[in-house]
């Protein structure tokens, strides 16, 4: 599943709730990601900071209920260290776009387990079983698949390595092409 694919539907005008993890990375890596996104991320650069999406847009939950559920499910999880050394591309299931993702080598399973935990309980019915979850930071998109393939190759033939941590979950709302944090939930140290 891609960044905010569901928002591309007719529900785009509604407010949705998300759970995002804004990674703690060094300034040089952050700047590289943002410069890359400025050139290659026409859909989300300027809408949301670089992030891992942990819960994709949910439209039928009350904010208070959603926040409490994320708090409950996150309580057993601790901070996650990760290292990213590659990029992959994926076709969006809902739009004509292809996406370029930075995918962690290290920390992958912990992010996956956090995602799965958040989708248990009250959010279980929101999980898209027909789409695999790949922990990622989205950095580019295009309707031209070969454009994305060239971007992925460019990254993968470099010695790129981004190390960082996920220390909190940001419960956010997406409305009118803006993502705003409603509450930050710290993961245990």
XYZ file of N, CA and C in Angstrom:
567
model
N 0.851 -1.168 0.000
C 0.000 0.000 0.000
C 0.896 1.229 0.000
N 0.492 2.239 -0.729
C 1.317 3.434 -0.845
C 0.850 4.519 0.112
N 1.624 5.602 0.109
C 1.464 6.670 1.089
C 0.017 7.017 1.422
N -0.638 7.758 0.611
C -1.997 8.176 0.908
C -2.915 7.787 -0.242
N -2.730 6.581 -0.773
C -3.471 6.128 -1.936
C -4.970 6.230 -1.753
N -5.435 5.865 -0.587
C -6.873 5.886 -0.364
C -7.444 7.283 -0.471
N -6.635 8.274 -0.232
C -7.105 9.652 -0.285
C -7.350 10.085 -1.719
N -6.797 9.365 -2.669
C -6.998 9.702 -4.067
C -8.432 9.412 -4.517
N -9.190 8.676 -3.709
C -10.555 8.306 -4.052
C -11.516 9.463 -3.797
N -12.796 9.175 -3.946
C -13.822 10.189 -3.712
C -13.836 10.660 -2.270
N -13.258 9.879 -1.357
C -13.233 10.256 0.051
C -12.197 11.327 0.347
N -11.500 11.799 -0.677
C -10.396 12.739 -0.483
C -10.814 14.018 0.237
N -12.064 14.388 0.124
C -12.508 15.618 0.761
C -12.787 15.448 2.250
N -12.854 14.207 2.733
C -13.119 13.943 4.133
C -11.836 13.979 4.948
N -11.966 14.206 6.226
C -10.821 14.116 7.116
C -10.524 12.645 7.357
N -9.255 12.308 7.328
C -8.850 10.954 7.678
C -7.841 11.032 8.807
N -7.715 9.935 9.525
C -6.763 9.818 10.624
C -5.669 8.850 10.216
N -4.444 9.125 10.654
C -3.284 8.303 10.329
C -2.406 8.161 11.554
N -1.531 7.161 11.509
C -0.457 7.053 12.496
C 0.849 7.047 11.717
N 1.678 8.046 11.972
C 2.933 8.231 11.243
C 4.103 8.211 12.222
N 5.256 7.798 11.705
C 6.492 7.883 12.482
C 7.457 8.758 11.695
N 7.725 9.939 12.230
C 8.728 10.817 11.630
C 10.086 10.379 12.179
N 10.953 9.855 11.331
C 12.217 9.313 11.838
C 13.168 10.396 12.320
N 13.939 10.051 13.322
C 15.036 10.909 13.783
C 16.258 10.503 12.971
N 16.696 11.406 12.093
C 17.866 11.154 11.253
C 18.747 12.397 11.283
N 19.993 12.257 10.818
C 20.856 13.435 10.854
C 20.421 14.444 9.793
N 20.841 15.683 9.976
C 20.423 16.793 9.119
C 20.824 16.588 7.661
N 22.001 16.023 7.433
C 22.472 15.792 6.063
C 21.541 14.827 5.327
N 21.146 13.741 5.986
C 20.236 12.770 5.365
C 18.852 13.375 5.150
N 18.379 14.130 6.135
C 17.087 14.798 6.000
C 17.096 15.743 4.805
N 18.163 16.513 4.677
C 18.271 17.468 3.577
C 18.310 16.736 2.232
N 19.056 15.623 2.163
C 19.108 14.847 0.916
C 17.719 14.333 0.543
N 16.988 13.787 1.530
C 15.638 13.279 1.266
C 14.738 14.408 0.771
N 14.777 15.549 1.431
C 13.890 16.645 1.051
C 14.241 17.217 -0.328
N 15.523 17.300 -0.646
C 15.912 17.760 -1.989
C 15.469 16.761 -3.055
N 15.617 15.485 -2.765
C 15.168 14.446 -3.693
C 13.652 14.533 -3.872
N 12.925 14.687 -2.766
C 11.465 14.793 -2.833
C 11.023 16.039 -3.589
N 11.730 17.148 -3.392
C 11.356 18.381 -4.088
C 11.377 18.172 -5.604
N 12.333 17.402 -6.082
C 12.454 17.132 -7.519
C 11.550 15.996 -7.994
N 11.231 15.031 -7.108
C 10.623 13.782 -7.580
C 9.328 13.365 -6.894
N 8.857 14.126 -5.926
C 7.652 13.741 -5.184
C 6.563 14.786 -5.384
N 5.932 14.723 -6.547
C 4.914 15.726 -6.867
C 3.640 15.566 -6.040
N 3.416 14.402 -5.466
C 2.182 14.177 -4.722
C 2.245 14.626 -3.263
N 3.374 14.394 -2.579
C 3.373 14.580 -1.137
C 4.414 15.545 -0.586
N 5.391 15.966 -1.404
C 6.352 16.952 -0.908
C 5.591 18.236 -0.620
N 5.799 18.781 0.535
C 5.070 19.986 0.933
C 3.766 19.686 1.654
N 3.337 18.422 1.633
C 2.114 18.017 2.330
C 2.458 17.387 3.670
N 3.521 16.572 3.676
C 3.904 15.838 4.872
C 5.421 15.661 4.879
N 6.009 15.665 6.066
C 7.446 15.452 6.230
C 7.790 13.984 5.921
N 9.061 13.670 5.682
C 9.459 12.270 5.472
C 9.023 11.423 6.673
N 8.449 10.252 6.384
C 7.843 9.456 7.456
C 7.669 8.001 7.043
N 7.434 7.171 8.043
C 6.928 5.819 7.858
C 5.443 5.883 8.196
N 4.582 5.395 7.323
C 3.161 5.323 7.641
C 2.917 4.010 8.370
N 2.358 4.097 9.562
C 2.087 2.910 10.375
C 0.621 2.495 10.304
N -0.272 3.470 10.244
C -1.692 3.219 9.993
C -2.101 4.161 8.873
N -2.595 3.583 7.796
C -2.999 4.350 6.618
C -4.344 5.021 6.872
N -4.767 5.936 6.000
C -5.968 6.735 6.258
C -7.180 5.921 6.704
N -7.736 6.357 7.817
C -8.937 5.770 8.403
C -9.994 6.865 8.402
N -11.177 6.541 7.906
C -12.215 7.553 7.750
C -13.376 7.413 8.729
N -13.495 6.246 9.368
C -14.706 6.013 10.155
C -14.440 5.854 11.647
N -13.404 6.506 12.150
C -13.091 6.469 13.579
C -13.173 7.882 14.152
N -13.652 7.959 15.360
C -13.612 9.247 16.064
C -12.180 9.494 16.501
N -11.694 10.731 16.433
C -10.306 11.008 16.819
C -9.937 10.501 18.214
N -10.813 10.697 19.196
C -10.515 10.262 20.567
C -10.343 8.747 20.631
N -11.212 8.017 19.952
C -11.158 6.559 19.930
C -9.890 6.088 19.233
N -9.572 6.716 18.115
C -8.377 6.367 17.343
C -7.116 6.595 18.181
N -7.013 7.749 18.814
C -5.838 8.076 19.634
C -5.681 7.075 20.771
N -6.751 6.777 21.473
C -6.683 5.828 22.590
C -6.262 4.444 22.109
N -6.744 4.034 20.963
C -6.365 2.716 20.431
C -4.886 2.682 20.050
N -4.391 3.736 19.436
C -2.962 3.793 19.086
C -2.124 3.771 20.363
N -2.512 4.516 21.379
C -1.794 4.514 22.660
C -1.759 3.104 23.257
N -2.904 2.458 23.263
C -3.015 1.119 23.859
C -2.102 0.132 23.136
N -2.125 0.148 21.819
C -1.363 -0.826 21.028
C 0.129 -0.501 21.010
N 0.482 0.758 21.149
C 1.898 1.155 21.105
C 2.602 0.946 22.448
N 1.837 0.765 23.496
C 2.400 0.710 24.853
C 3.461 -0.377 25.023
N 3.350 -1.465 24.296
C 4.295 -2.580 24.438
C 5.488 -2.478 23.491
N 5.613 -1.380 22.793
C 6.687 -1.248 21.799
C 7.722 -0.223 22.252
N 8.963 -0.513 21.913
C 10.045 0.401 22.257
C 10.592 1.054 20.997
N 11.424 2.021 21.213
C 12.030 2.776 20.112
C 12.699 1.803 19.141
N 12.706 2.182 17.875
C 13.217 1.303 16.814
C 14.400 1.977 16.132
N 15.511 1.297 16.092
C 16.662 1.749 15.320
C 16.567 1.118 13.936
N 16.900 1.903 12.910
C 16.837 1.378 11.546
C 18.033 1.867 10.742
N 18.280 1.152 9.650
C 19.283 1.568 8.661
C 18.699 1.284 7.286
N 18.740 2.296 6.444
C 18.226 2.186 5.067
C 19.412 2.215 4.125
N 19.455 1.230 3.226
C 20.536 1.168 2.245
C 20.027 0.912 0.824
N 18.701 0.907 0.641
C 18.193 0.646 -0.708
C 16.836 1.305 -0.926
N 16.497 1.368 -2.184
C 15.195 1.886 -2.612
C 14.493 0.808 -3.432
N 13.182 0.848 -3.419
C 12.370 -0.041 -4.248
C 11.285 0.806 -4.900
N 10.660 0.249 -5.916
C 9.518 0.928 -6.531
C 8.302 0.027 -6.417
N 7.136 0.656 -6.391
C 5.896 -0.092 -6.274
C 4.810 0.631 -7.051
N 3.951 -0.134 -7.684
C 2.803 0.425 -8.401
C 1.704 0.726 -7.399
N 1.144 1.898 -7.464
C 0.019 2.279 -6.620
C -1.199 1.458 -7.041
N -1.881 0.888 -6.073
C -3.040 0.044 -6.359
C -4.277 0.842 -6.756
N -4.274 2.156 -6.509
C -5.483 2.942 -6.700
C -5.362 4.046 -7.747
N -4.151 4.354 -8.174
C -3.932 5.445 -9.119
C -2.952 4.984 -10.190
N -2.712 5.783 -11.222
C -1.730 5.400 -12.245
C -0.278 5.617 -11.822
N -0.034 6.024 -10.591
C 1.313 6.356 -10.144
C 2.136 5.134 -9.741
N 3.442 5.291 -9.929
C 4.459 4.415 -9.361
C 5.145 5.208 -8.263
N 5.662 4.518 -7.245
C 6.281 5.193 -6.110
C 7.695 4.680 -5.884
N 8.560 5.570 -5.381
C 9.921 5.228 -4.984
C 9.961 5.272 -3.465
N 10.366 4.153 -2.864
C 10.410 4.017 -1.411
C 11.827 3.745 -0.946
N 12.214 4.338 0.159
C 13.407 3.932 0.896
C 12.954 2.885 1.905
N 13.578 1.708 1.852
C 13.148 0.580 2.683
C 14.287 0.178 3.620
N 13.997 0.036 4.910
C 15.064 -0.294 5.853
C 15.532 -1.747 5.744
N 16.852 -1.932 5.799
C 17.433 -3.269 5.935
C 17.306 -3.687 7.398
N 17.748 -2.812 8.272
C 17.686 -3.059 9.709
C 16.477 -2.322 10.267
N 15.783 -2.964 11.173
C 14.586 -2.377 11.767
C 13.307 -2.753 11.042
N 13.428 -3.399 9.909
C 12.264 -3.761 9.089
C 11.240 -4.550 9.907
N 11.703 -5.615 10.565
C 10.761 -6.484 11.277
C 10.115 -5.771 12.458
N 10.846 -4.900 13.143
C 10.260 -4.176 14.278
C 9.189 -3.188 13.810
N 9.442 -2.518 12.680
C 8.430 -1.604 12.137
C 7.206 -2.397 11.696
N 7.429 -3.534 11.054
C 6.333 -4.402 10.617
C 5.502 -4.871 11.815
N 6.161 -5.279 12.889
C 5.447 -5.750 14.081
C 4.667 -4.620 14.743
N 5.218 -3.412 14.751
C 4.492 -2.261 15.290
C 3.245 -1.993 14.452
N 3.403 -1.984 13.147
C 2.271 -1.808 12.222
C 1.184 -2.838 12.501
N 1.583 -4.108 12.579
C 0.603 -5.179 12.800
C -0.098 -5.024 14.143
N 0.637 -4.616 15.159
C 0.042 -4.405 16.478
C -0.986 -3.282 16.443
N -0.670 -2.206 15.737
C -1.603 -1.077 15.652
C -2.891 -1.462 14.934
N -2.807 -2.415 14.021
C -3.990 -2.859 13.283
C -4.737 -3.997 13.972
N -4.358 -4.339 15.177
C -5.138 -5.327 15.922
C -6.204 -4.568 16.702
N -7.051 -5.251 17.384
C -8.068 -4.577 18.188
C -9.063 -3.802 17.346
N -9.328 -2.561 17.751
C -10.384 -1.755 17.119
C -10.101 -1.382 15.670
N -8.841 -1.453 15.238
C -8.508 -1.099 13.853
C -8.367 -2.317 12.940
N -8.656 -3.501 13.448
C -8.473 -4.731 12.667
C -9.247 -4.690 11.345
N -10.437 -4.150 11.350
C -11.243 -4.100 10.127
C -10.717 -3.092 9.110
N -9.809 -2.223 9.523
C -9.240 -1.220 8.622
C -8.056 -1.756 7.806
N -7.488 -2.878 8.220
C -6.312 -3.432 7.549
C -6.677 -3.952 6.165
N -5.924 -3.495 5.163
C -6.109 -3.985 3.797
C -5.338 -5.290 3.656
N -6.050 -6.394 3.661
C -5.423 -7.708 3.557
C -4.954 -8.009 2.136
N -5.472 -7.270 1.163
C -5.118 -7.523 -0.234
C -3.853 -6.787 -0.666
N -3.289 -5.955 0.213
C -2.085 -5.201 -0.114
C -1.013 -5.455 0.939
N 0.190 -5.816 0.517
C 1.240 -6.068 1.507
C 1.736 -4.763 2.122
N 2.160 -4.845 3.374
C 2.756 -3.685 4.026
C 4.266 -3.788 3.893
N 4.870 -2.758 3.330
C 6.319 -2.645 3.230
C 6.720 -1.391 3.990
N 7.424 -1.534 5.119
C 7.883 -0.326 5.824
C 8.735 0.530 4.892
N 8.420 1.810 4.803
C 9.134 2.660 3.845
C 8.960 4.138 4.159
N 9.866 4.913 3.577
C 9.742 6.366 3.495
C 9.574 6.677 2.012
N 8.442 7.229 1.644
C 8.194 7.571 0.244
C 8.969 8.820 -0.143
N 9.697 8.740 -1.277
C 10.507 9.896 -1.681
C 10.283 10.319 -3.126
N 9.483 9.569 -3.880
C 9.257 9.958 -5.270
C 8.064 9.241 -5.855
N 7.554 9.782 -6.949
C 6.443 9.164 -7.654
C 6.362 9.710 -9.062
N 5.776 8.903 -9.928
C 5.601 9.298 -11.318
C 4.599 8.346 -11.960
N 3.918 8.829 -12.984
C 3.064 7.911 -13.742
C 3.905 7.110 -14.739
N 5.152 7.519 -14.909
C 6.086 6.811 -15.793
C 6.907 5.816 -14.975
N 6.670 4.530 -15.188
C 7.379 3.515 -14.403
C 8.887 3.566 -14.619
N 9.334 3.884 -15.826
C 10.776 3.907 -16.096
C 11.469 5.077 -15.407
N 10.737 6.150 -15.171
C 11.288 7.257 -14.385
C 11.598 6.767 -12.974
N 10.653 6.049 -12.375
C 10.871 5.514 -11.027
C 11.985 4.472 -11.032
N 12.043 3.652 -12.061
C 13.104 2.643 -12.147
C 14.476 3.314 -12.194
N 14.613 4.386 -12.951
C 15.888 5.115 -13.009
C 16.249 5.716 -11.662
N 15.272 6.258 -10.949
C 15.527 6.832 -9.631
C 15.982 5.763 -8.643
N 15.313 4.611 -8.665
C 15.681 3.503 -7.783
C 17.091 3.021 -8.101
N 17.396 2.876 -9.380
C 18.744 2.435 -9.769
C 19.804 3.442 -9.324
N 19.515 4.713 -9.505
C 20.442 5.772 -9.089
C 20.765 5.644 -7.601
N 19.753 5.438 -6.787
C 19.949 5.297 -5.341
C 20.694 3.998 -5.025
N 20.258 2.910 -5.640
C 20.819 1.606 -5.299
C 22.245 1.407 -5.794
N 22.677 2.177 -6.772
C 24.065 2.091 -7.239
C 24.979 3.046 -6.472
N 24.406 3.772 -5.540
C 25.213 4.672 -4.703
C 25.528 3.951 -3.383
N 26.299 4.591 -2.557
C 26.604 4.032 -1.236
C 25.718 4.657 -0.162
N 24.503 4.986 -0.525
C 23.573 5.636 0.388
C 23.313 4.762 1.616
N 23.381 5.381 2.784
C 22.994 4.723 4.026
C 22.418 5.794 4.943
N 21.215 5.529 5.410
C 20.546 6.445 6.337
C 20.229 5.652 7.595
N 20.824 6.089 8.702
C 20.544 5.465 9.985
C 19.709 6.422 10.815
N 18.821 5.840 11.605
C 17.990 6.682 12.449
C 17.195 5.873 13.444
N 16.262 6.558 14.092
C 15.399 5.912 15.073
C 13.959 6.382 14.893
N 13.066 5.530 15.325
C 11.651 5.880 15.470
C 11.407 5.912 16.967
N 11.098 7.080 17.489
C 10.953 7.258 18.927
C 9.525 7.551 19.354
N 8.673 7.910 18.395
C 7.292 8.230 18.732
C 6.395 8.005 17.529
N 5.125 7.884 17.826
C 4.092 7.781 16.799
C 3.318 9.084 16.815
N 3.129 9.655 15.653
C 2.342 10.881 15.524
C 0.960 10.512 15.010
N -0.032 10.731 15.826
C -1.410 10.574 15.364
C -1.740 11.870 14.651
N -2.137 11.740 13.404
C -2.339 12.928 12.569
C -3.676 12.864 11.847
N -4.091 14.038 11.419
C -5.265 14.106 10.556
C -4.836 14.667 9.207
N -5.471 14.148 8.167
C -5.231 14.631 6.811
C -6.536 15.236 6.335
N -6.463 16.515 5.972
C -7.651 17.214 5.504
C -7.192 18.363 4.621
N -7.844 18.506 3.481
C -7.540 19.585 2.544
C -6.050 19.648 2.215
N -5.479 18.484 1.907
C -4.083 18.349 1.491
C -3.088 18.852 2.522
N -3.432 18.689 3.796
C -2.516 19.028 4.888
C -2.527 17.908 5.905
N -1.355 17.591 6.426
C -1.231 16.609 7.500
C -0.823 17.365 8.757
N -1.610 17.217 9.815
C -1.322 17.901 11.070
C -1.338 16.902 12.216
N -0.288 16.948 13.026
C -0.207 16.066 14.188
C -1.211 16.503 15.240
N -1.966 15.531 15.724
C -2.940 15.772 16.791
C -2.343 15.403 18.157
N -1.540 14.334 18.160
C -0.938 13.879 19.409
C 0.299 13.055 19.104
N 1.301 13.178 19.984
C 2.533 12.386 19.864
C 2.549 11.352 20.975
N 2.837 10.112 20.582
C 2.870 9.003 21.528
C 4.277 8.451 21.552
N 4.952 8.613 22.682
C 6.335 8.147 22.830
C 6.384 6.632 22.921
N 7.366 6.042 22.232
C 7.653 4.632 22.414
C 8.618 4.517 23.584
N 8.584 3.393 24.286
C 9.491 3.250 25.446
C 10.936 3.195 24.972
N 11.869 3.672 25.818
C 13.290 3.728 25.414
C 13.903 2.347 25.201
